[in-house]
Coordinates of C-alpha atoms in Angstrom, one line a residue:
M215 CA 75.9 -16.2 181.9
A216 CA 79.4 -17.8 181.3
S217 CA 79.9 -17.2 177.7
P218 CA 77.4 -20.1 176.0
G219 CA 78.2 -19.1 172.5
R220 CA 82.2 -20.1 173.3
L221 CA 81.2 -23.3 175.8
S222 CA 78.8 -24.4 174.5
R223 CA 81.1 -25.8 171.5
L224 CA 83.4 -27.7 174.3
P225 CA 81.9 -31.1 175.3
L226 CA 79.9 -31.4 178.2
W227 CA 82.1 -33.1 180.5
L228 CA 84.4 -30.3 180.4
S229 CA 82.2 -26.9 179.3
R230 CA 80.4 -27.7 183.2
W231 CA 83.3 -27.1 185.4
F232 CA 83.2 -23.2 183.3
G233 CA 80.2 -23.1 184.5
Y234 CA 77.9 -24.1 181.4
R235 CA 74.9 -25.8 181.7
Q236 CA 72.0 -26.3 179.1
T237 CA 69.5 -27.3 181.6
P238 CA 70.1 -25.6 185.0
R239 CA 68.7 -27.2 188.0
K240 CA 68.1 -26.2 191.5
I241 CA 69.2 -28.5 194.6
S242 CA 67.4 -28.5 198.4
D243 CA 68.9 -25.9 201.0
L244 CA 70.4 -29.2 202.6
S245 CA 72.8 -30.0 200.4
N246 CA 73.3 -26.7 199.4
A247 CA 74.6 -25.8 202.7
L248 CA 76.8 -29.2 202.4
W249 CA 78.7 -28.1 199.3
S250 CA 79.2 -24.5 201.4
F251 CA 80.8 -26.6 204.2
I252 CA 82.9 -28.4 201.8
G253 CA 84.1 -25.7 199.8
A254 CA 85.0 -23.7 202.3
F255 CA 86.9 -26.1 205.0
C256 CA 88.6 -27.5 201.4
G257 CA 89.9 -23.6 200.4
L258 CA 91.5 -22.9 203.7
S259 CA 93.1 -25.8 204.3
I260 CA 94.8 -26.1 200.4
L261 CA 95.9 -21.5 201.4
A262 CA 97.1 -23.3 204.6
A263 CA 98.7 -26.4 203.3
V264 CA 100.5 -24.6 200.4
F265 CA 101.9 -21.7 202.6
G266 CA 102.4 -23.0 205.5
H267 CA 104.0 -26.0 204.9
T268 CA 106.1 -25.0 202.1
Q269 CA 109.8 -23.8 202.5
Y270 CA 109.9 -21.5 200.1
F271 CA 107.0 -19.2 201.7
I272 CA 108.2 -20.0 205.4
D273 CA 111.4 -19.0 204.2
H274 CA 109.8 -15.4 203.0
H275 CA 107.5 -15.3 205.7
V276 CA 104.3 -15.6 204.7
P277 CA 101.2 -15.8 206.2
E278 CA 99.7 -19.4 206.0
V279 CA 96.6 -17.7 205.2
V280 CA 96.0 -14.0 204.5
A281 CA 92.7 -13.3 206.6
S282 CA 91.0 -11.4 203.7
F283 CA 90.6 -14.9 202.4
G284 CA 88.3 -15.9 205.1
A285 CA 85.7 -13.7 203.9
S286 CA 85.6 -14.4 200.6
T287 CA 84.9 -18.2 201.4
V288 CA 81.8 -16.9 202.6
L289 CA 81.1 -15.9 199.1
L290 CA 83.0 -17.8 196.9
Y291 CA 81.4 -20.9 198.5
G292 CA 78.1 -20.0 199.9
A293 CA 76.7 -17.3 197.7
I294 CA 77.9 -18.7 194.7
E295 CA 75.4 -16.7 192.5
S296 CA 76.3 -13.2 193.9
P297 CA 77.9 -11.0 191.2
L298 CA 80.3 -10.1 194.5
A299 CA 81.8 -14.1 194.3
Q300 CA 82.2 -14.3 190.4
P301 CA 86.0 -14.3 188.9
R302 CA 86.1 -10.9 187.4
A303 CA 85.5 -9.3 191.2
L304 CA 87.2 -12.0 192.8
I305 CA 90.7 -11.8 191.2
G306 CA 90.4 -7.7 190.5
G307 CA 89.0 -7.2 193.3
H308 CA 91.8 -8.9 195.3
I309 CA 94.8 -8.1 193.2
I310 CA 93.7 -3.9 193.0
S311 CA 93.3 -3.6 197.0
S312 CA 96.5 -5.6 197.4
V313 CA 98.3 -3.1 194.6
V314 CA 96.6 0.3 196.5
G315 CA 97.4 -1.5 199.7
V316 CA 101.3 -1.6 199.3
C317 CA 101.6 1.5 196.8
T318 CA 100.1 3.0 200.3
S319 CA 102.2 0.9 203.2
K320 CA 105.4 2.4 200.8
V321 CA 104.5 5.9 200.6
F322 CA 104.0 6.1 204.6
S323 CA 107.5 3.8 204.9
L324 CA 108.9 7.5 203.6
I325 CA 108.5 8.8 207.1
P326 CA 112.0 9.1 208.8
S327 CA 110.7 8.1 212.3
E328 CA 109.3 4.5 213.0
Q329 CA 107.2 6.2 216.3
R330 CA 105.6 8.2 214.1
L331 CA 105.0 6.0 211.5
E332 CA 103.1 3.5 213.5
S333 CA 101.2 6.2 215.4
L334 CA 100.0 6.4 211.1
R335 CA 99.0 3.3 210.4
W336 CA 95.4 3.9 211.1
L337 CA 95.8 6.7 208.5
A338 CA 97.7 4.5 205.9
G339 CA 95.1 1.3 206.5
A340 CA 92.4 4.0 206.0
L341 CA 93.3 5.4 203.2
S342 CA 94.2 2.0 201.3
T343 CA 90.7 0.8 202.1
A344 CA 88.5 3.7 200.9
T345 CA 90.9 3.8 198.0
S346 CA 91.0 0.1 196.8
I347 CA 86.9 0.9 197.2
V348 CA 86.7 3.5 194.6
L349 CA 88.6 1.9 192.5
M350 CA 87.3 -1.4 192.3
E351 CA 83.6 0.1 191.6
I352 CA 85.3 2.1 188.7
T353 CA 86.3 -1.1 187.5
A354 CA 83.3 -3.3 188.2
T355 CA 85.4 -5.4 190.3
T356 CA 83.6 -5.0 194.0
H357 CA 84.9 -7.6 196.2
P358 CA 84.0 -6.9 199.9
P359 CA 86.5 -9.1 201.5
A360 CA 89.2 -7.5 199.4
G361 CA 88.7 -4.2 201.3
A362 CA 90.7 -6.7 204.3
T363 CA 93.4 -7.4 201.6
A364 CA 94.1 -3.5 201.3
L365 CA 93.9 -2.7 205.0
L366 CA 96.0 -5.5 205.8
A367 CA 98.6 -4.8 203.9
A368 CA 98.9 -0.9 205.9
I369 CA 97.8 -2.3 209.3
N370 CA 98.9 -6.1 209.6
A371 CA 102.7 -6.3 210.5
D372 CA 102.8 -9.8 209.1
V373 CA 101.3 -8.6 205.5
Y374 CA 102.8 -5.3 205.7
N375 CA 106.4 -7.1 206.1
M376 CA 105.8 -8.3 203.1
G377 CA 106.0 -5.5 200.8
W378 CA 105.7 -5.8 197.1
Y379 CA 105.9 -10.2 197.4
L380 CA 102.5 -9.6 199.0
I381 CA 101.2 -8.9 195.1
P382 CA 101.8 -12.3 193.8
V383 CA 101.0 -14.2 197.0
I384 CA 97.0 -12.8 197.0
L385 CA 97.0 -13.8 193.0
L386 CA 98.2 -17.5 193.9
S387 CA 95.7 -17.5 197.1
T388 CA 93.4 -15.9 194.4
M389 CA 93.4 -18.6 191.5
L390 CA 93.6 -21.3 194.2
M391 CA 90.6 -20.6 195.4
L392 CA 89.0 -20.4 191.9
V393 CA 90.1 -23.5 190.8
L394 CA 89.1 -25.6 193.4
A395 CA 85.7 -22.8 193.2
M396 CA 85.3 -24.8 189.9
I397 CA 85.4 -27.8 191.1
I398 CA 83.2 -27.9 193.9
N399 CA 80.6 -25.8 193.1
N400 CA 80.0 -27.6 189.4
I401 CA 79.6 -31.1 191.4
Q402 CA 75.9 -30.3 191.9
R403 CA 75.8 -26.7 191.7
R404 CA 76.7 -23.9 188.9
Y405 CA 79.8 -21.8 189.1
P406 CA 80.6 -19.1 187.8
M407 CA 77.6 -17.6 186.6
F408 CA 79.5 -15.4 184.5
W409 CA 83.3 -14.8 183.6
F410 CA 83.6 -11.0 182.0
E411 CA 80.4 -8.5 182.9
P412 CA 80.9 -6.3 185.6
A413 CA 80.0 -7.6 189.2
I414 CA 77.1 -4.5 189.9
P415 CA 76.0 -5.2 193.3
P416 CA 72.6 -6.1 194.2
V417 CA 70.3 -3.5 195.4
A418 CA 68.3 -3.9 198.5
Q419 CA 64.7 -2.7 198.4
S420 CA 63.6 -0.5 201.1
S421 CA 60.6 -1.3 203.2
P422 CA 57.7 0.6 204.3
G423 CA 59.2 0.8 207.7
L424 CA 61.7 2.9 206.2
G425 CA 60.1 5.4 204.3
A426 CA 59.9 3.2 201.1
P427 CA 56.3 3.7 199.6
E428 CA 54.1 0.9 199.3
K429 CA 53.4 -0.9 196.4
R430 CA 49.9 -1.3 195.6
T431 CA 49.1 -4.0 193.4
S432 CA 46.0 -6.1 192.1
T433 CA 46.0 -9.2 190.0
L434 CA 44.3 -10.5 187.4
K435 CA 43.6 -14.1 186.3
A436 CA 43.9 -14.6 183.5
F437 CA 43.6 -18.6 181.5
V438 CA 46.4 -18.9 179.4
P439 CA 46.7 -22.7 177.8
D440 CA 50.6 -23.9 177.7
R441 CA 52.4 -26.7 176.5
F442 CA 51.8 -28.7 180.0
G443 CA 48.5 -28.0 180.0
S444 CA 45.7 -25.0 180.9
T445 CA 46.1 -23.2 184.0
Y446 CA 45.4 -20.4 186.0
V447 CA 48.2 -17.6 185.9
E448 CA 48.4 -14.8 188.4
M449 CA 49.2 -11.6 186.5
G450 CA 50.0 -7.8 187.7
L451 CA 47.8 -5.3 186.2
Y452 CA 50.1 -3.2 185.7
R453 CA 52.3 -4.6 183.0
K454 CA 52.6 -7.7 181.3
P455 CA 55.2 -9.9 181.7
P456 CA 57.3 -10.9 179.2
F457 CA 57.7 -14.3 180.1
L458 CA 53.9 -15.1 179.7
P459 CA 53.1 -16.4 176.3
V460 CA 49.6 -14.0 176.2
S461 CA 48.0 -13.7 173.0
S462 CA 45.0 -12.8 171.6
S463 CA 44.1 -16.1 170.1
H464 CA 44.6 -17.8 173.7
T465 CA 43.4 -15.4 176.5
M466 CA 40.4 -15.1 178.3
V467 CA 39.3 -12.7 181.0
D468 CA 37.3 -14.2 184.1
P469 CA 35.2 -11.5 185.1
S470 CA 34.1 -13.5 188.3
R471 CA 37.5 -13.0 189.9
L472 CA 37.8 -9.0 189.6
S473 CA 34.9 -8.1 192.0
T474 CA 36.8 -4.8 192.7
A475 CA 37.4 -4.1 189.2
S476 CA 34.7 -2.2 186.8
S477 CA 33.9 -3.7 183.6
A478 CA 35.2 -0.4 181.6
K479 CA 38.7 -1.4 183.8
T480 CA 38.4 -5.5 182.8
A481 CA 37.8 -4.1 179.0
R482 CA 40.7 -1.7 179.4
L483 CA 42.8 -5.1 180.7
T484 CA 41.4 -7.6 178.4
R485 CA 43.0 -5.2 175.5
R486 CA 46.2 -4.5 177.2
Y487 CA 47.0 -8.2 177.7
S488 CA 45.4 -9.3 174.1
M489 CA 48.1 -6.7 172.1

């Protein structure tokens, strides 16, 4: 989460725009899709307006939108809870990739033959992208669209001709996108989820059809009184969920619902959940 210790000391009307919430709430899928559309549309429109209609950038032949930011909008406005969409990954990933892409291009530009250089652009693009991935993993700033930033710096003529000027353009683009995300995504949603924690990519679970072992689990019905009233709560047999207020003073196992468990197993489970 976004540093609740510091942000909680700010006024609520201010801290909400930095991702702080006292009581986060869910919104409908339709509302979420609507805000994703608004964010992506506004984000790319702002980039096109700044770089396509400012004489300074026109004189430096800056593209209206660096293509990799089209992919960044998907994460930044459509998957705002992803670790890959957080500020650390967005800024760090694009900056690292732009530096690597420009450096790689400069090294390959030392080739004296223009024809030979053109024939090796594929190698420069592959090398810069692969190097960027490694550096993003080392620095915990993995942001998939940033790989395209490194690639474009090596193989795209417009981006390649910008040279070192690409780096401040990428930095400005990321900051514009981030500021807009902090506004659009905090009207009804919440962004960022954190600021400085490492951006660890989520790990997908393999399906049994691909060779993953099937998880054999049983469930135990426990009668757990809580502050909202007495409710039946599903609990797995193999571990005690840390979020359930289960104690020996209020836990009762219902043996009639354990059709497949033996009495000895029931006793063991009762002792386990009452610990």
